[in-house]
Coordinates of N, CA and C in Angstrom, one line a residue:
T19 N 25.1 23.6 -9.5 CA 25.6 23.6 -10.9 C 24.9 24.6 -11.8
Y20 N 23.6 24.6 -11.7 CA 22.8 25.5 -12.6 C 23.1 26.9 -12.2
L21 N 23.3 27.2 -10.9 CA 23.6 28.5 -10.4 C 24.9 29.0 -11.0
I22 N 25.9 28.1 -10.9 CA 27.2 28.5 -11.4 C 27.2 28.7 -12.9
K23 N 26.5 27.9 -13.7 CA 26.3 28.1 -15.1 C 25.6 29.4 -15.4
G24 N 24.6 29.7 -14.7 CA 23.9 30.9 -14.9 C 24.7 32.1 -14.6
L25 N 25.5 32.1 -13.5 CA 26.5 33.2 -13.2 C 27.5 33.3 -14.3
A26 N 28.0 32.2 -14.9 CA 29.0 32.2 -15.9 C 28.4 32.9 -17.2
V27 N 27.2 32.5 -17.5 CA 26.5 33.1 -18.7 C 26.4 34.6 -18.5
F28 N 25.9 34.9 -17.3 CA 25.7 36.4 -17.0 C 27.0 37.1 -17.1
A29 N 28.1 36.5 -16.5 CA 29.4 37.2 -16.6 C 29.9 37.4 -18.0
A30 N 29.6 36.3 -18.8 CA 30.0 36.4 -20.2 C 29.3 37.5 -21.0
I31 N 28.0 37.6 -20.7 CA 27.2 38.6 -21.3 C 27.7 40.0 -20.9
S32 N 28.0 40.2 -19.6 CA 28.4 41.4 -19.1 C 29.8 41.8 -19.7
I33 N 30.7 40.9 -19.8 CA 32.0 41.1 -20.4 C 31.8 41.6 -21.9
E34 N 30.9 40.8 -22.6 CA 30.7 41.2 -24.0 C 30.1 42.6 -24.1
K35 N 29.2 42.9 -23.3 CA 28.6 44.3 -23.3 C 29.6 45.3 -23.0
F36 N 30.5 45.0 -22.0 CA 31.6 46.0 -21.7 C 32.5 46.2 -22.9
E37 N 32.9 45.1 -23.5 CA 33.8 45.2 -24.7 C 33.1 46.0 -25.8
L38 N 31.8 45.7 -26.0 CA 31.1 46.5 -27.1 C 31.0 48.0 -26.7
Y39 N 30.8 48.2 -25.4 CA 30.8 49.6 -25.0 C 32.1 50.3 -25.2
E40 N 33.2 49.6 -24.9 CA 34.6 50.1 -25.1 C 34.8 50.4 -26.6
Q41 N 34.4 49.5 -27.4 CA 34.5 49.7 -28.9 C 33.7 50.9 -29.4
F42 N 32.5 51.1 -28.8 CA 31.7 52.2 -29.1 C 32.4 53.5 -28.7
I43 N 32.9 53.5 -27.5 CA 33.6 54.7 -27.0 C 34.8 55.0 -27.9
E44 N 35.6 54.0 -28.3 CA 36.8 54.2 -29.2 C 36.4 54.7 -30.6
K45 N 35.3 54.1 -31.1 CA 34.8 54.6 -32.4 C 34.3 56.1 -32.3
E46 N 33.7 56.4 -31.2 CA 33.2 57.8 -31.1 C 34.4 58.8 -31.0
K47 N 35.5 58.3 -30.3 CA 36.7 59.1 -30.2 C 37.4 59.3 -31.5
I48 N 37.5 58.2 -32.3 CA 38.1 58.3 -33.6 C 37.3 59.2 -34.5
E49 N 35.9 59.1 -34.5 CA 35.1 59.9 -35.3 C 35.2 61.4 -35.0
K50 N 35.3 61.7 -33.7 CA 35.5 63.0 -33.2 C 36.8 63.6 -33.7
E51 N 37.9 62.8 -33.6 CA 39.2 63.2 -34.1 C 39.2 63.5 -35.6
L52 N 38.5 62.6 -36.3 CA 38.4 62.8 -37.8 C 37.7 64.0 -38.1
Q53 N 36.6 64.3 -37.3 CA 35.9 65.6 -37.6 C 36.7 66.8 -37.4
I54 N 37.5 66.8 -36.3 CA 38.4 67.9 -36.0 C 39.4 68.0 -37.2
A55 N 40.0 66.9 -37.6 CA 40.9 66.9 -38.7 C 40.3 67.5 -40.0
R56 N 39.0 67.1 -40.2 CA 38.3 67.6 -41.4 C 38.0 69.1 -41.3
D57 N 37.7 69.5 -40.1 CA 37.4 71.0 -39.9 C 38.7 71.8 -40.2
I58 N 39.9 71.3 -39.7 CA 41.1 71.9 -39.9 C 41.5 71.9 -41.4
Q59 N 41.3 70.8 -42.1 CA 41.6 70.7 -43.5 C 40.7 71.6 -44.3
Q60 N 39.4 71.7 -44.0 CA 38.5 72.6 -44.7 C 38.8 74.0 -44.5
S61 N 39.4 74.3 -43.3 CA 39.8 75.7 -43.1 C 41.0 76.2 -44.0
F62 N 41.7 75.2 -44.6 CA 42.8 75.5 -45.5 C 42.3 75.9 -46.9
L63 N 41.0 75.5 -47.2 CA 40.5 75.7 -48.6 C 39.8 77.0 -48.7
L64 N 39.8 77.6 -49.9 CA 39.1 78.8 -50.2 C 37.6 78.8 -49.8
K65 N 37.1 80.0 -49.4 CA 35.7 80.1 -49.1 C 35.3 81.5 -49.5
G66 N 34.0 81.6 -49.8 CA 33.4 82.9 -50.1 C 33.8 83.4 -51.5
D67 N 33.6 84.7 -51.8 CA 33.9 85.2 -53.1 C 35.4 85.6 -53.2
I68 N 36.0 85.3 -54.3 CA 37.3 85.7 -54.6 C 37.3 86.7 -55.7
Q69 N 37.8 87.9 -55.5 CA 37.8 89.0 -56.5 C 39.2 89.0 -57.2
V70 N 39.1 88.7 -58.5 CA 40.3 88.8 -59.4 C 40.0 89.7 -60.5
R71 N 40.9 90.6 -60.8 CA 40.7 91.6 -61.8 C 40.4 91.0 -63.2
Q72 N 39.4 91.5 -63.8 CA 38.9 91.1 -65.2 C 38.6 89.6 -65.3
S73 N 38.2 89.0 -64.1 CA 37.9 87.6 -64.1 C 36.7 87.3 -63.2
D74 N 35.9 86.3 -63.5 CA 34.9 85.8 -62.6 C 35.5 84.4 -62.2
V75 N 35.4 84.2 -60.9 CA 36.0 82.9 -60.3 C 34.9 82.2 -59.5
A76 N 34.9 80.9 -59.7 CA 34.0 80.0 -58.9 C 34.7 78.7 -58.6
F77 N 34.4 78.1 -57.4 CA 35.1 76.8 -57.1 C 34.2 76.1 -56.1
I78 N 34.4 74.8 -56.1 CA 33.6 73.9 -55.2 C 34.4 72.7 -54.8
N79 N 34.2 72.2 -53.6 CA 35.0 71.0 -53.1 C 34.0 70.0 -52.5
L80 N 33.8 68.8 -53.1 CA 32.9 67.8 -52.6 C 33.8 66.6 -52.2
T81 N 33.9 66.4 -50.9 CA 34.8 65.3 -50.4 C 34.2 63.9 -50.5
S82 N 35.0 62.9 -50.7 CA 34.4 61.5 -50.8 C 34.7 60.8 -49.5
S83 N 35.4 61.4 -48.6 CA 35.7 60.8 -47.3 C 35.9 61.9 -46.2
E84 N 36.0 61.5 -45.0 CA 36.1 62.5 -43.9 C 37.3 63.5 -44.1
V85 N 38.4 62.9 -44.4 CA 39.6 63.7 -44.7 C 40.3 63.2 -45.9
G86 N 40.9 64.0 -46.7 CA 41.6 63.6 -47.9 C 42.7 64.5 -48.3
G87 N 43.1 64.4 -49.6 CA 44.3 65.1 -50.0 C 44.0 66.2 -51.1
D88 N 42.9 66.8 -51.1 CA 42.6 67.8 -52.1 C 43.1 69.2 -51.6
Y89 N 43.7 69.9 -52.5 CA 44.1 71.3 -52.2 C 44.0 72.2 -53.4
Y90 N 43.3 73.3 -53.3 CA 43.3 74.2 -54.4 C 43.4 75.6 -53.9
D91 N 43.9 76.6 -54.7 CA 44.2 77.9 -54.1 C 44.2 78.9 -55.3
I92 N 44.0 80.1 -54.9 CA 44.1 81.3 -55.8 C 45.0 82.3 -55.1
I93 N 46.1 82.7 -55.7 CA 47.0 83.6 -55.0 C 47.4 84.7 -55.9
K94 N 47.1 86.0 -55.6 CA 47.4 87.1 -56.4 C 48.9 87.5 -56.2
L95 N 49.6 87.6 -57.3 CA 51.0 88.0 -57.2 C 51.1 89.5 -57.4
N96 N 50.3 90.1 -58.2 CA 50.3 91.6 -58.4 C 48.9 91.9 -59.1
D97 N 48.8 93.2 -59.6 CA 47.5 93.6 -60.1 C 47.1 92.8 -61.4
N98 N 48.1 92.2 -62.1 CA 47.8 91.5 -63.3 C 47.9 90.0 -63.2
E99 N 48.8 89.5 -62.4 CA 49.1 88.1 -62.4 C 48.5 87.4 -61.1
T100 N 47.9 86.3 -61.4 CA 47.2 85.5 -60.4 C 47.6 84.0 -60.6
V101 N 48.0 83.4 -59.5 CA 48.3 81.9 -59.5 C 47.0 81.1 -59.2
Y102 N 46.8 80.1 -60.0 CA 45.7 79.2 -59.8 C 46.3 77.8 -59.7
T103 N 46.0 77.1 -58.6 CA 46.6 75.7 -58.5 C 45.5 74.8 -58.0
I104 N 45.6 73.5 -58.5 CA 44.7 72.5 -58.0 C 45.6 71.2 -57.9
N105 N 45.4 70.5 -56.8 CA 46.3 69.4 -56.4 C 45.6 68.3 -55.8
D106 N 46.0 67.1 -56.0 CA 45.4 65.9 -55.4 C 46.5 65.0 -54.9
I107 N 46.5 64.8 -53.6 CA 47.5 63.9 -53.0 C 47.0 62.4 -53.1
S108 N 47.8 61.5 -53.4 CA 47.4 60.1 -53.6 C 46.8 59.5 -52.3
G109 N 45.8 58.7 -52.5 CA 45.1 58.0 -51.4 C 44.1 58.9 -50.7
H110 N 43.7 58.4 -49.6 CA 42.7 59.1 -48.8 C 43.1 59.0 -47.3
G111 N 42.3 59.6 -46.4 CA 42.5 59.5 -45.0 C 43.6 60.3 -44.5
I112 N 44.0 60.0 -43.2 CA 45.0 60.8 -42.5 C 46.3 61.0 -43.2
P113 N 46.9 60.0 -43.8 CA 48.2 60.2 -44.5 C 48.1 61.2 -45.6
A114 N 47.0 61.2 -46.4 CA 46.9 62.1 -47.5 C 46.6 63.5 -47.0
S115 N 45.8 63.6 -45.9 CA 45.5 64.9 -45.3 C 46.8 65.6 -44.7
L116 N 47.6 64.8 -44.1 CA 48.9 65.3 -43.5 C 49.8 65.8 -44.6
L117 N 49.9 65.1 -45.7 CA 50.8 65.5 -46.8 C 50.2 66.7 -47.5
M118 N 48.9 66.8 -47.5 CA 48.2 68.0 -48.1 C 48.6 69.2 -47.3
A119 N 48.5 69.1 -45.9 CA 48.8 70.2 -45.1 C 50.3 70.7 -45.3
I120 N 51.2 69.7 -45.4 CA 52.6 70.0 -45.6 C 52.8 70.7 -47.0
F121 N 52.1 70.1 -48.0 CA 52.2 70.6 -49.4 C 51.7 72.1 -49.4
R122 N 50.6 72.3 -48.8 CA 49.9 73.6 -48.9 C 50.9 74.7 -48.2
T123 N 51.4 74.3 -47.0 CA 52.2 75.3 -46.3 C 53.5 75.6 -47.1
N124 N 54.1 74.6 -47.7 CA 55.3 74.9 -48.5 C 55.0 75.6 -49.9
F125 N 53.8 75.3 -50.5 CA 53.4 75.9 -51.7 C 53.2 77.4 -51.5
T126 N 52.4 77.8 -50.5 CA 52.2 79.2 -50.3 C 53.4 80.0 -49.9
Y127 N 54.3 79.3 -49.2 CA 55.6 80.0 -48.8 C 56.4 80.2 -50.0
L128 N 56.6 79.1 -50.8 CA 57.5 79.2 -52.0 C 57.0 80.1 -53.1
I129 N 55.7 80.1 -53.4 CA 55.2 80.9 -54.4 C 55.2 82.4 -54.1
N130 N 55.0 82.7 -52.8 CA 55.2 84.1 -52.4 C 56.6 84.5 -52.3
K131 N 57.5 83.6 -52.0 CA 59.0 83.9 -52.0 C 59.5 84.0 -53.4
N132 N 59.3 83.0 -54.2 CA 59.9 82.9 -55.6 C 59.1 83.7 -56.6
R133 N 57.8 83.9 -56.5 CA 57.0 84.5 -57.5 C 57.1 83.8 -58.8
D134 N 57.4 82.5 -58.8 CA 57.8 81.7 -60.0 C 57.3 80.3 -59.8
I135 N 56.4 79.9 -60.7 CA 55.8 78.6 -60.6 C 56.7 77.4 -60.9
L136 N 57.7 77.6 -61.8 CA 58.7 76.6 -62.1 C 59.6 76.3 -60.9
E137 N 60.1 77.3 -60.3 CA 60.9 77.2 -59.1 C 60.1 76.5 -58.0
T138 N 58.9 77.0 -57.8 CA 58.1 76.4 -56.7 C 57.8 75.0 -56.9
I139 N 57.4 74.6 -58.1 CA 57.0 73.2 -58.4 C 58.3 72.3 -58.3
T140 N 59.4 72.8 -58.8 CA 60.6 72.0 -58.8 C 61.0 71.7 -57.3
Q141 N 61.0 72.8 -56.5 CA 61.4 72.6 -55.1 C 60.4 71.7 -54.3
L142 N 59.1 71.8 -54.6 CA 58.1 70.9 -54.0 C 58.4 69.4 -54.4
N143 N 58.7 69.2 -55.6 CA 59.0 67.8 -56.0 C 60.2 67.2 -55.3
E144 N 61.2 68.0 -55.1 CA 62.4 67.6 -54.3 C 62.0 67.3 -52.9
L145 N 61.2 68.2 -52.3 CA 60.8 68.0 -50.9 C 60.0 66.7 -50.7
I146 N 59.0 66.5 -51.5 CA 58.2 65.3 -51.4 C 58.9 64.0 -51.7
A147 N 59.8 64.1 -52.7 CA 60.5 62.9 -53.1 C 61.5 62.5 -52.0
E148 N 62.1 63.5 -51.3 CA 63.1 63.2 -50.3 C 62.5 62.8 -48.9
T149 N 61.2 63.2 -48.7 CA 60.7 63.0 -47.3 C 59.5 62.1 -47.2
T150 N 59.0 61.5 -48.3 CA 57.8 60.6 -48.2 C 58.1 59.3 -48.9
D151 N 57.3 58.3 -48.6 CA 57.4 57.0 -49.3 C 57.0 57.2 -50.8
A152 N 57.4 56.2 -51.6 CA 57.1 56.3 -53.0 C 55.6 56.2 -53.4
N153 N 54.8 55.6 -52.4 CA 53.4 55.5 -52.7 C 52.6 56.8 -52.4
L154 N 53.3 57.8 -51.9 CA 52.7 59.1 -51.7 C 53.2 60.1 -52.7
Y155 N 52.4 60.7 -53.5 CA 52.8 61.6 -54.5 C 51.6 62.6 -54.7
V156 N 51.9 63.6 -55.5 CA 50.9 64.7 -55.7 C 50.7 64.9 -57.2
T157 N 49.4 64.9 -57.7 CA 49.2 65.4 -59.1 C 48.9 66.8 -58.9
S158 N 49.4 67.7 -59.8 CA 49.3 69.1 -59.6 C 49.1 69.8 -61.0
F159 N 48.3 70.8 -61.0 CA 48.2 71.8 -62.1 C 48.3 73.1 -61.5
T160 N 49.3 73.9 -61.9 CA 49.6 75.2 -61.4 C 49.8 76.2 -62.5
A161 N 49.1 77.3 -62.5 CA 49.2 78.3 -63.6 C 49.3 79.7 -63.1
I162 N 49.8 80.6 -63.9 CA 49.8 82.0 -63.7 C 49.0 82.6 -64.9
I163 N 47.9 83.3 -64.6 CA 47.2 84.0 -65.6 C 47.5 85.5 -65.5
D164 N 47.9 86.0 -66.6 CA 48.3 87.4 -66.7 C 47.1 88.1 -67.5
T165 N 46.3 88.9 -66.8 CA 45.2 89.5 -67.5 C 45.6 90.7 -68.4
A166 N 46.8 91.3 -68.2 CA 47.3 92.4 -69.0 C 47.8 91.8 -70.3
E167 N 48.6 90.7 -70.2 CA 49.2 90.1 -71.4 C 48.2 89.1 -72.1
K168 N 47.2 88.8 -71.3 CA 46.2 87.7 -71.8 C 46.9 86.4 -72.1
T169 N 47.6 85.9 -71.1 CA 48.3 84.6 -71.3 C 48.1 83.8 -70.1
I170 N 48.2 82.4 -70.3 CA 48.3 81.5 -69.2 C 49.6 80.7 -69.3
R171 N 50.4 80.7 -68.3 CA 51.6 79.9 -68.2 C 51.4 78.8 -67.2
Y172 N 51.6 77.6 -67.5 CA 51.2 76.5 -66.6 C 52.2 75.3 -66.6
I173 N 52.1 74.6 -65.5 CA 52.8 73.3 -65.3 C 51.8 72.3 -64.9
N174 N 51.7 71.2 -65.7 CA 50.8 70.1 -65.4 C 51.7 68.9 -64.9
S175 N 51.6 68.6 -63.7 CA 52.4 67.4 -63.1 C 51.4 66.3 -62.9
G176 N 51.1 65.6 -63.9 CA 50.3 64.4 -63.8 C 48.8 64.6 -63.5
H177 N 48.3 65.8 -63.5 CA 46.9 66.0 -63.1 C 46.0 65.9 -64.3
N178 N 44.7 65.7 -64.1 CA 43.7 65.7 -65.1 C 43.9 67.0 -65.9
S179 N 43.9 66.9 -67.3 CA 44.1 68.0 -68.1 C 43.0 69.1 -68.0
P180 N 43.3 70.3 -67.6 CA 42.3 71.3 -67.6 C 42.0 71.7 -69.1
F181 N 40.9 72.5 -69.3 CA 40.6 72.9 -70.6 C 40.0 74.3 -70.7
I182 N 40.2 74.9 -71.8 CA 39.6 76.2 -72.0 C 38.5 76.1 -73.0
I183 N 37.3 76.7 -72.6 CA 36.2 76.7 -73.5 C 36.2 78.1 -74.2
R184 N 36.3 78.1 -75.5 CA 36.4 79.3 -76.3 C 35.3 79.3 -77.4
G185 N 34.1 79.9 -77.0 CA 33.0 79.8 -78.0 C 32.6 78.3 -78.1
E186 N 32.6 77.8 -79.3 CA 32.2 76.4 -79.5 C 33.5 75.4 -79.5
D187 N 34.6 76.0 -79.3 CA 35.9 75.2 -79.3 C 36.3 74.9 -77.8
V188 N 37.0 73.7 -77.7 CA 37.5 73.3 -76.4 C 39.0 73.1 -76.6
L189 N 39.9 73.8 -75.9 CA 41.3 73.7 -76.0 C 41.8 72.9 -74.7
T190 N 42.4 71.8 -74.9 CA 42.9 71.0 -73.8 C 44.3 71.3 -73.4
L191 N 44.6 71.6 -72.2 CA 46.0 71.9 -71.7 C 46.6 70.6 -71.3
D192 N 47.0 69.8 -72.3 CA 47.5 68.4 -72.0 C 49.0 68.2 -71.9
E193 N 49.7 69.3 -72.2 CA 51.2 69.1 -72.1 C 51.5 69.0 -70.6
G194 N 52.4 68.0 -70.3 CA 52.7 67.9 -68.9 C 53.9 67.0 -68.6
T195 N 54.1 66.8 -67.3 CA 55.3 66.0 -66.9 C 54.8 65.0 -65.8
L196 N 55.7 64.4 -65.1 CA 55.4 63.5 -64.0 C 54.8 64.1 -62.8
V197 N 54.1 63.3 -62.0 CA 53.6 63.7 -60.7 C 54.7 64.2 -59.8
L198 N 54.3 64.9 -58.8 CA 55.3 65.5 -57.8 C 55.6 64.4 -56.8
G199 N 56.9 64.3 -56.4 CA 57.3 63.4 -55.3 C 57.6 62.0 -55.7
M200 N 57.4 61.6 -57.0 CA 57.8 60.2 -57.4 C 59.3 60.0 -57.5
F201 N 59.9 61.0 -58.2 CA 61.4 60.9 -58.4 C 61.9 62.3 -58.2
P202 N 63.2 62.4 -57.7 CA 63.8 63.7 -57.6 C 64.4 64.1 -59.0
L203 N 64.8 65.4 -59.1 CA 65.4 65.9 -60.3 C 64.6 65.8 -61.6
V204 N 63.3 65.9 -61.5 CA 62.5 65.8 -62.7 C 62.5 67.2 -63.3
P205 N 62.8 67.3 -64.6 CA 62.9 68.6 -65.3 C 61.5 69.1 -65.7
Y206 N 60.8 69.9 -64.9 CA 59.5 70.4 -65.2 C 59.6 71.6 -66.2
E207 N 58.6 71.7 -67.0 CA 58.6 72.8 -68.0 C 57.3 73.6 -67.9
I208 N 57.4 74.9 -68.2 CA 56.3 75.8 -68.3 C 55.8 75.8 -69.8
H209 N 54.5 75.7 -69.9 CA 53.8 75.8 -71.2 C 53.0 77.1 -71.2
Q210 N 52.8 77.7 -72.3 CA 52.0 78.9 -72.4 C 51.0 78.9 -73.5
K211 N 49.9 79.6 -73.3 CA 48.9 79.8 -74.3 C 48.3 81.2 -74.2
S212 N 47.8 81.7 -75.3 CA 47.2 83.0 -75.3 C 45.7 82.8 -74.9
L213 N 45.2 83.8 -74.2 CA 43.8 83.9 -73.8 C 43.0 84.9 -74.6
A214 N 41.7 84.7 -74.7 CA 40.9 85.7 -75.4 C 39.7 86.1 -74.4
D215 N 39.2 87.3 -74.6 CA 38.0 87.7 -73.8 C 36.9 86.7 -73.9
G216 N 36.4 86.3 -72.8 CA 35.3 85.3 -72.7 C 35.7 83.9 -72.5
D217 N 37.0 83.6 -72.5 CA 37.5 82.3 -72.3 C 37.0 81.8 -70.9
I218 N 36.7 80.5 -70.9 CA 36.4 79.8 -69.6 C 37.4 78.7 -69.3
L219 N 38.2 78.9 -68.2 CA 39.2 77.9 -67.9 C 38.5 77.0 -66.8
V220 N 38.6 75.7 -67.1 CA 38.0 74.7 -66.2 C 39.1 73.8 -65.6
L221 N 39.3 73.7 -64.3 CA 40.3 72.9 -63.7 C 39.5 71.7 -63.0

């Protein structure tokens, strides 16, 4: 009887150890896949120095999780006009990172095709609204800075309001509309402000 009990206890311990080992292997596999996803996502984001005519540019990304939904970019349209965009997909983890990848691919394609932020943002809203659940949406601020005309034209779709530091004054770019992807057929609008030498734009 004691021998049988002892074997039963030993078998139970062995099974528990095996299950823990399987859980460890599964966790290692998930962490490895998340790291690969993070590396791919980070490869989408800007790195190094970006040269923009008559401008100094700096950026940083500090993630709060392995993968998420942050996307920012700087795209030169011509010698004078440059697109600046900063976007945040709702939520964290794999769903947000997948939507970010889709958003980025379509954003870069549309902005280079249309050369127009209003057309680009309008089409992106329709795409996200038609293809994702209501709990997935994007806050977005996208602008074109024209260094020849010294203007900024922008669309704020539910994102934290950027601001311009001009000497001791702070100008908030708070005009905006709904987030992207919540509803179709949202009438987005472009707002414009003049820029001055020495202005600092903070997104």
